[in-house]
XYZ file of C-alpha atoms in Angstrom:
526
model
C -34.489 2.445 3.893
C -34.730 1.608 7.630
C -33.912 4.424 10.025
C -30.923 3.719 12.305
C -33.056 3.918 15.489
C -36.614 3.083 14.442
C -36.016 0.534 11.663
C -38.465 2.430 9.418
C -37.606 3.400 5.845
C -35.362 6.457 5.676
C -34.772 7.973 2.258
C -31.730 9.931 3.486
C -29.474 6.937 2.842
C -28.633 5.286 -0.497
C -26.943 2.449 1.424
C -27.749 1.150 4.861
C -25.928 -1.844 6.291
C -27.755 -2.745 9.478
C -26.497 -5.023 12.270
C -23.878 -6.651 10.044
C -22.083 -9.582 11.634
C -19.538 -11.771 9.866
C -18.170 -14.880 11.604
C -15.817 -17.157 9.670
C -15.861 -20.970 10.032
C -12.776 -20.824 12.289
C -14.744 -18.722 14.770
C -13.088 -15.381 13.976
C -15.652 -12.535 14.088
C -14.590 -9.901 11.530
C -17.690 -7.725 12.048
C -20.000 -7.583 15.048
C -23.309 -5.760 14.765
C -21.998 -3.009 12.480
C -24.230 -0.250 11.113
C -22.866 1.646 8.092
C -24.846 4.271 6.183
C -24.122 6.306 3.059
C -25.852 9.459 1.875
C -26.253 10.275 -1.791
C -23.533 12.609 -3.045
C -21.094 12.291 -0.141
C -17.483 11.168 0.172
C -17.444 8.960 3.247
C -14.209 7.729 4.827
C -14.040 4.234 6.283
C -11.153 4.041 8.715
C -9.575 1.596 11.131
C -6.496 -0.470 11.818
C -5.806 -3.542 9.700
C -8.032 -6.241 11.121
C -10.631 -3.724 12.277
C -13.159 -5.204 9.839
C -13.505 -2.426 7.249
C -12.335 -4.516 4.273
C -14.693 -7.363 5.204
C -17.562 -4.870 5.513
C -16.888 -3.486 2.019
C -16.463 -6.982 0.544
C -20.003 -7.699 1.759
C -21.305 -4.505 0.153
C -19.647 -5.542 -3.127
C -20.855 -9.140 -2.931
C -17.448 -10.754 -2.424
C -18.535 -12.017 1.020
C -21.941 -12.610 2.588
C -22.886 -11.579 6.139
C -23.613 -14.154 8.808
C -26.454 -11.897 9.931
C -27.734 -8.400 9.273
C -29.394 -6.545 6.406
C -28.152 -4.554 3.413
C -30.466 -1.975 1.819
C -29.595 -0.117 -1.387
C -31.851 2.684 -2.650
C -34.666 1.513 -0.391
C -34.478 -2.135 -1.476
C -33.367 -4.957 0.788
C -30.809 -6.988 -1.169
C -28.984 -10.283 -1.098
C -25.647 -9.268 -2.663
C -24.590 -12.803 -3.508
C -21.821 -11.831 -5.958
C -20.005 -8.801 -7.405
C -22.160 -9.067 -10.551
C -25.283 -8.622 -8.403
C -23.684 -5.619 -6.655
C -22.715 -4.080 -10.017
C -26.275 -4.566 -11.302
C -27.436 -2.440 -8.359
C -24.961 0.368 -9.085
C -22.124 -0.572 -6.716
C -18.532 -0.567 -7.996
C -15.236 -1.238 -6.256
C -11.729 -0.089 -7.179
C -9.242 -2.361 -5.435
C -5.916 -1.208 -3.968
C -4.056 -3.500 -6.367
C -5.199 -2.701 -9.886
C -7.207 -5.395 -11.689
C -6.046 -4.488 -15.199
C -4.568 -6.687 -17.955
C -1.173 -5.094 -18.768
C -0.932 -6.444 -22.327
C -4.318 -5.003 -23.375
C -5.094 -1.399 -24.297
C -7.007 0.986 -22.046
C -10.124 0.623 -24.237
C -9.885 -3.194 -24.214
C -9.616 -3.195 -20.407
C -12.555 -0.813 -20.224
C -14.974 -3.192 -21.955
C -13.779 -6.535 -20.552
C -16.817 -8.693 -19.872
C -19.080 -6.421 -21.911
C -17.129 -6.472 -25.191
C -18.862 -4.731 -28.141
C -18.788 -6.884 -31.279
C -19.065 -6.418 -35.010
C -20.214 -9.811 -36.233
C -17.815 -12.404 -34.814
C -15.106 -9.852 -34.068
C -14.483 -7.360 -31.278
C -15.502 -3.843 -32.321
C -12.308 -1.995 -31.311
C -13.586 1.321 -32.684
C -16.681 1.053 -30.470
C -14.527 0.244 -27.423
C -12.425 3.356 -28.082
C -15.588 5.425 -28.593
C -17.038 4.241 -25.253
C -13.781 5.022 -23.470
C -13.583 8.534 -24.927
C -17.230 9.237 -24.120
C -16.914 8.286 -20.448
C -13.500 9.927 -20.030
C -14.988 13.213 -21.294
C -18.172 12.912 -19.247
C -16.365 12.317 -15.959
C -13.274 14.442 -16.592
C -11.036 11.368 -16.234
C -8.705 11.741 -19.182
C -7.012 8.557 -20.441
C -5.385 7.307 -23.653
C -7.804 4.685 -25.078
C -5.344 3.038 -27.481
C -2.318 2.940 -25.146
C -1.353 -0.407 -23.623
C -1.828 -0.506 -19.860
C 1.777 -1.664 -19.365
C 2.957 1.650 -20.844
C 0.746 4.138 -18.989
C 1.621 5.861 -15.681
C 0.113 4.666 -12.426
C -2.098 7.762 -12.109
C -3.785 6.912 -15.407
C -4.254 3.289 -14.310
C -6.203 4.607 -11.331
C -8.464 6.580 -13.671
C -9.010 3.528 -15.883
C -10.138 1.508 -12.856
C -12.621 4.224 -11.840
C -13.916 4.537 -15.409
C -14.354 0.743 -15.612
C -16.740 0.935 -12.650
C -18.591 3.954 -14.082
C -18.990 2.318 -17.504
C -20.744 -0.574 -15.751
C -23.251 1.809 -14.188
C -21.800 2.355 -10.701
C -23.401 5.167 -8.703
C -21.732 4.067 -5.451
C -17.944 3.737 -5.664
C -15.777 1.957 -3.090
C -12.167 3.166 -3.388
C -9.609 1.101 -1.446
C -6.441 3.127 -0.707
C -6.819 5.077 -3.989
C -3.792 7.338 -3.439
C -1.335 4.718 -2.154
C 0.936 4.983 -5.203
C 0.174 8.525 -6.441
C 2.316 11.667 -6.316
C 1.032 14.848 -4.661
C 0.102 16.272 -8.060
C -1.704 13.074 -9.107
C -3.549 12.975 -5.771
C -4.629 16.606 -6.215
C -5.933 15.785 -9.693
C -7.756 12.680 -8.439
C -9.432 14.689 -5.670
C -10.740 17.224 -8.203
C -12.211 14.348 -10.206
C -13.789 12.762 -7.101
C -15.398 16.081 -6.148
C -16.668 16.349 -9.739
C -18.297 12.922 -9.324
C -19.714 13.891 -5.933
C -21.258 17.041 -7.406
C -22.988 14.849 -10.009
C -24.637 12.842 -7.229
C -22.229 9.913 -6.999
C -21.493 8.445 -3.569
C -17.932 7.469 -2.710
C -16.526 5.285 0.069
C -12.914 6.357 0.623
C -10.763 3.787 2.476
C -7.405 5.255 3.498
C -4.846 5.445 6.297
C -3.661 8.911 5.204
C -5.194 11.269 7.722
C -4.327 14.463 5.830
C -6.262 13.220 2.813
C -9.219 12.128 4.927
C -9.431 15.623 6.392
C -9.211 17.223 2.949
C -11.583 15.184 0.803
C -14.274 13.538 2.960
C -17.595 14.795 4.341
C -18.139 12.143 6.998
C -16.186 9.228 8.407
C -16.899 5.940 10.110
C -14.201 4.574 12.404
C -13.910 0.864 13.123
C -11.970 -0.993 15.799
C -12.041 -4.681 16.664
C -14.844 -5.439 14.201
C -17.182 -2.789 15.647
C -18.077 0.753 14.673
C -16.583 3.394 16.984
C -18.968 6.003 15.629
C -19.795 8.229 12.666
C -18.477 11.786 12.575
C -18.609 14.855 10.398
C -15.004 15.186 9.235
C -14.939 18.897 10.087
C -15.794 18.102 13.732
C -12.788 15.860 14.576
C -9.002 16.272 14.590
C -6.387 13.875 13.213
C -5.319 13.097 16.774
C -8.880 12.215 17.796
C -9.264 9.960 14.738
C -6.017 8.145 15.581
C -7.086 7.668 19.187
C -10.451 6.213 18.136
C -8.769 3.857 15.660
C -6.001 2.601 17.935
C -7.401 3.139 21.415
C -4.475 5.342 22.517
C -2.602 8.459 21.478
C -0.444 8.018 18.375
C 2.652 10.094 17.555
C 1.970 11.164 13.982
C 5.351 12.782 13.340
C 8.587 10.784 13.332
C 11.000 11.707 16.117
C 14.680 11.141 15.292
C 18.154 12.310 16.248
C 20.572 13.713 13.684
C 22.180 10.976 11.586
C 25.919 10.404 11.940
C 26.734 8.090 9.008
C 30.123 6.354 8.878
C 31.375 3.585 6.559
C 29.704 2.615 3.296
C 27.768 -0.661 3.579
C 25.987 -0.846 0.204
C 27.780 0.333 -2.923
C 25.855 0.318 -6.233
C 27.533 1.438 -9.462
C 26.144 1.889 -12.998
C 23.334 -0.620 -12.580
C 21.393 -1.349 -15.771
C 18.474 -3.665 -16.470
C 16.288 -4.304 -19.525
C 12.999 -6.098 -18.822
C 11.146 -8.757 -20.825
C 9.402 -6.067 -22.889
C 12.864 -4.786 -23.958
C 12.417 -1.613 -21.939
C 15.386 -0.218 -20.003
C 14.015 0.101 -16.480
C 17.342 0.788 -14.715
C 19.706 3.236 -16.380
C 23.196 3.601 -14.835
C 21.953 3.805 -11.233
C 24.723 4.531 -8.694
C 24.507 5.301 -4.963
C 25.888 4.415 -1.515
C 24.155 3.606 1.770
C 26.209 4.117 4.926
C 26.106 2.837 8.490
C 23.844 4.916 10.690
C 21.699 6.506 7.965
C 18.385 6.016 6.202
C 18.659 6.623 2.471
C 15.194 6.998 0.973
C 14.118 6.238 -2.571
C 11.000 8.053 -3.760
C 9.253 7.808 -7.098
C 6.012 7.011 -8.832
C 5.596 3.241 -9.043
C 6.986 1.732 -12.224
C 10.126 3.868 -12.396
C 12.622 1.133 -11.522
C 12.277 0.868 -7.748
C 10.919 -2.703 -7.778
C 13.595 -3.882 -10.222
C 16.296 -2.224 -8.129
C 15.243 -4.060 -4.960
C 15.076 -7.311 -6.944
C 18.743 -6.803 -7.961
C 19.836 -5.911 -4.426
C 18.420 -9.133 -2.962
C 19.337 -11.503 -5.777
C 15.852 -12.036 -7.220
C 17.164 -10.874 -10.573
C 20.480 -10.121 -12.281
C 21.375 -6.764 -13.859
C 22.545 -6.468 -17.448
C 25.434 -4.288 -16.295
C 26.839 -2.706 -13.143
C 28.050 -3.838 -9.720
C 26.602 -4.280 -6.222
C 28.830 -4.662 -3.160
C 27.879 -5.182 0.505
C 30.788 -4.306 2.803
C 33.167 -4.827 -0.099
C 31.806 -8.207 -1.239
C 30.033 -8.546 -4.576
C 26.550 -10.052 -4.270
C 25.963 -10.595 -7.995
C 25.139 -14.236 -8.670
C 24.686 -15.081 -4.981
C 21.611 -16.852 -3.640
C 19.268 -15.053 -1.228
C 20.585 -17.277 1.549
C 24.177 -16.176 0.907
C 23.104 -12.540 0.637
C 21.428 -12.946 4.028
C 24.693 -14.410 5.272
C 26.362 -11.083 4.462
C 23.924 -9.354 6.817
C 21.252 -8.146 4.381
C 17.596 -8.175 5.498
C 14.583 -7.552 3.279
C 11.109 -6.268 4.141
C 9.487 -7.030 0.754
C 6.907 -4.901 -1.018
C 4.468 -7.833 -1.227
C 4.411 -9.357 2.247
C 1.910 -12.073 1.276
C 3.955 -13.337 -1.683
C 7.539 -12.852 -0.480
C 7.291 -12.130 3.255
C 5.439 -15.069 4.750
C 4.270 -18.636 4.283
C 0.584 -18.014 4.951
C -0.340 -21.540 6.076
C 2.645 -21.852 8.449
C 2.574 -20.714 12.080
C 3.773 -17.372 13.421
C 6.658 -19.189 15.115
C 7.738 -20.896 11.891
C 7.608 -17.606 9.967
C 9.290 -15.440 12.559
C 12.299 -17.798 12.868
C 12.431 -19.224 9.343
C 15.764 -17.559 8.522
C 17.692 -18.999 11.490
C 16.820 -22.679 11.647
C 20.524 -23.560 11.317
C 21.589 -21.437 14.314
C 23.384 -23.598 16.879
C 21.315 -22.233 19.753
C 18.191 -23.736 18.109
C 19.743 -27.140 17.382
C 20.775 -30.105 19.496
C 22.702 -32.208 17.047
C 20.201 -33.434 14.440
C 17.228 -32.267 16.558
C 15.723 -28.826 17.109
C 15.960 -27.238 20.558
C 12.220 -26.614 20.793
C 12.430 -24.889 24.186
C 14.833 -22.268 22.783
C 12.702 -21.882 19.640
C 9.506 -21.340 21.646
C 11.206 -18.822 23.970
C 12.663 -16.825 21.059
C 9.348 -16.775 19.173
C 7.480 -15.611 22.288
C 10.115 -12.910 22.925
C 9.799 -11.514 19.382
C 6.000 -11.659 19.437
C 6.035 -9.625 22.639
C 8.759 -7.173 21.552
C 7.059 -6.476 18.210
C 3.557 -6.391 19.749
C 2.082 -8.991 17.383
C -1.589 -9.427 18.317
C -2.314 -13.161 18.167
C -3.726 -16.075 20.118
C -0.398 -17.903 20.328
C 2.848 -18.560 18.451
C 1.111 -21.572 16.850
C -1.536 -19.457 15.125
C -1.489 -19.580 11.320
C 0.149 -16.329 10.195
C -2.198 -15.881 7.230
C -5.119 -15.466 9.660
C -3.616 -12.282 11.151
C -4.499 -8.750 10.061
C -2.236 -7.035 7.524
C -0.566 -4.915 10.181
C 0.228 -7.926 12.360
C 1.486 -9.950 9.394
C 3.849 -7.066 8.646
C 5.003 -7.067 12.275
C 5.900 -10.764 11.931
C 7.935 -9.921 8.814
C 9.802 -7.023 10.421
C 10.356 -8.979 13.633
C 12.206 -11.623 11.609
C 14.105 -9.148 9.412
C 15.036 -6.637 12.125
C 16.108 -9.158 14.779
C 18.755 -11.139 12.848
C 21.652 -8.712 13.414
C 21.548 -7.092 9.949
C 24.169 -4.686 8.627
C 21.777 -3.529 5.889
C 17.975 -3.393 5.865
C 16.144 -3.106 2.539
C 12.718 -1.767 3.546
C 10.412 -1.817 0.503
C 7.038 -0.134 1.172
C 7.291 -1.195 4.857
C 3.992 0.395 5.947
C 1.870 0.106 2.789
C -1.754 -0.698 3.542
C -1.326 -1.020 7.307
C -2.926 0.957 10.103
C -1.552 3.962 11.979
C -0.582 1.940 15.068
C 1.520 -0.603 13.157
C 2.890 2.194 10.959
C 4.041 4.171 13.985
C 5.720 1.081 15.463
C 7.606 0.120 12.269
C 8.767 3.669 11.563
C 10.112 4.012 15.090
C 11.969 0.708 14.743
C 13.601 1.771 11.457
C 14.877 4.986 13.018
C 16.045 3.147 16.147
C 17.956 0.553 14.116
C 19.566 3.146 11.844
C 20.760 5.118 14.857
C 22.301 1.944 16.283
C 24.603 1.829 13.232
C 22.617 -0.234 10.728
C 22.371 0.997 7.128
C 18.770 1.364 5.919
C 17.554 1.702 2.337
C 13.904 2.802 2.417
C 11.766 2.519 -0.729
C 8.340 4.105 -0.287
C 5.576 5.553 -2.437
C 4.293 7.369 0.662
C 5.794 10.854 0.354
C 5.233 11.767 3.984
C 6.947 8.578 5.098
C 9.974 8.784 2.824
C 10.508 12.501 3.544
C 10.122 12.206 7.305
C 12.172 9.036 7.808
C 15.005 9.608 5.330
C 18.239 11.362 6.247
C 19.041 11.742 2.552
C 16.874 11.005 -0.438
C 16.983 9.777 -4.047
C 14.169 10.431 -6.531
C 13.857 7.852 -9.316
C 12.174 8.696 -12.618
C 12.288 6.715 -15.834
C 14.759 4.205 -14.406
C 17.434 6.697 -13.434
C 18.167 8.985 -10.497
C 16.499 12.326 -11.220
C 17.537 14.032 -7.980
C 19.510 13.548 -4.775
C 18.965 15.523 -1.572
C 21.477 15.330 1.270
C 18.983 16.946 3.634
C 15.224 16.394 3.503
C 14.172 19.015 6.066
C 13.464 21.820 3.588
C 11.838 19.637 0.917
C 8.176 20.120 0.022
C 5.684 17.674 -1.506
C 5.388 19.870 -4.601
C 9.162 19.926 -5.165
C 9.304 16.151 -4.857
C 6.393 15.729 -7.233
C 8.119 17.790 -9.937
C 11.125 15.446 -9.929
C 8.962 12.318 -9.609
C 6.917 13.304 -12.669
C 9.993 14.232 -14.705
C 9.218 17.950 -14.770
C 12.633 18.678 -13.235
C 16.040 16.954 -13.343
C 19.182 17.732 -11.356
C 22.560 17.995 -13.025
C 24.904 14.990 -13.134
C 27.216 16.705 -10.624
C 24.385 17.188 -8.115
C 23.319 13.563 -8.436
C 26.891 12.229 -8.206
C 27.047 13.347 -4.553
C 25.036 10.233 -3.589
C 28.247 8.258 -4.212
C 30.593 8.923 -1.304
C 33.853 8.000 -3.051
């Protein structure tokens, strides 16, 4: 494989991406002359803000995109990775941040999709189970072959995705935010399994924004900014602060600074909420809590324990089977999202691309889409375009959205800047209650720092904030008080988060511990 300086073959690297440039038809350069090298048997972190070019770089290594210029060498062979199937045939596998599993199929059926073993005209289910068991044992990734994916915990889904890549012959694994939805205990277990793979000679690309994990698990790291590489470092030779500075171009405050909360009146009152989903599973079981002015109430839990369904109920996307929801004394059950907004409720949705923006519309249209009827933006039947332009420009500046202009298509922004457009709209419309669902998931440290600061600032101004986050550090640092959800009910309530540890939280999140009904009842301030 070509040496970085001389261009001659260098057997040290199993992957060498040399001078990679990617320019899209609209003229946006996602990568500019990037070199990226992987050694056999290393865990290599790829880091950078959203929009830095790391995802595009990995899509080219996995054949989802093709470079405009540059070379890709794998195991000493120059390749044209024209599709994922070509990449897989050369031992490259990718585990995406959002799982690519079929919920209605079993683990074994998911494992052999596209390479289904057959017995005559029929699928050989016994062989699929046998393959799954064999690989699970070999790689110490224990799963339940005959369980349906819809019924297994998120930690096991992660293992299934990794096993799917290994079954197809991957020796180089690209893991995109692999711990985003895992508990501390599940992350610890995953890291043991990744080290086991590394010791067997597998090479792992680890994409993550979690600096503590990067420091713990990786051997080397490549930092990207603005589509270029900012250098390659041995992980043991750099600090978290230095990594942040290289990623963002300035010092980043990694710990949340906040004054003591002084909560007052109850804004959101939820009582005995119940919901049974389409698979006849009770996913909310008599959930009751209050959120007050001037506080951040956090909700922690492994994904799939009722958090998504709860937020859906609170913003009118779905209707509970039983229970009540009141905002400042008014019931919101049966109301449209527009009327719920009229009561002063704002939502930062978990899926910003699906529920947060209209991707083909402009930044201006997205950032002001909830206030088109405001009198200050209307002159009779016509829009006051001068006022609209001024307000859009003000919010773009205040929320530091990096863009060419207010007219730029919002879907062309990086993930962090798309999220800033969403929070600019939701935070600036004089809310009494903010529902913040995974507000910093999958975004860079700079945007994360900005959004976290804003949430604290708004809560201290008297706004009630309900924070739902799978990021333990985030939910523990930001929250003034904290709920843990497990199995659709509240497993624990903590009035003070200062003394909490990750391990304690993990025990409640995994159902290993459960507080008494009296302890949990304190979350209702009747």
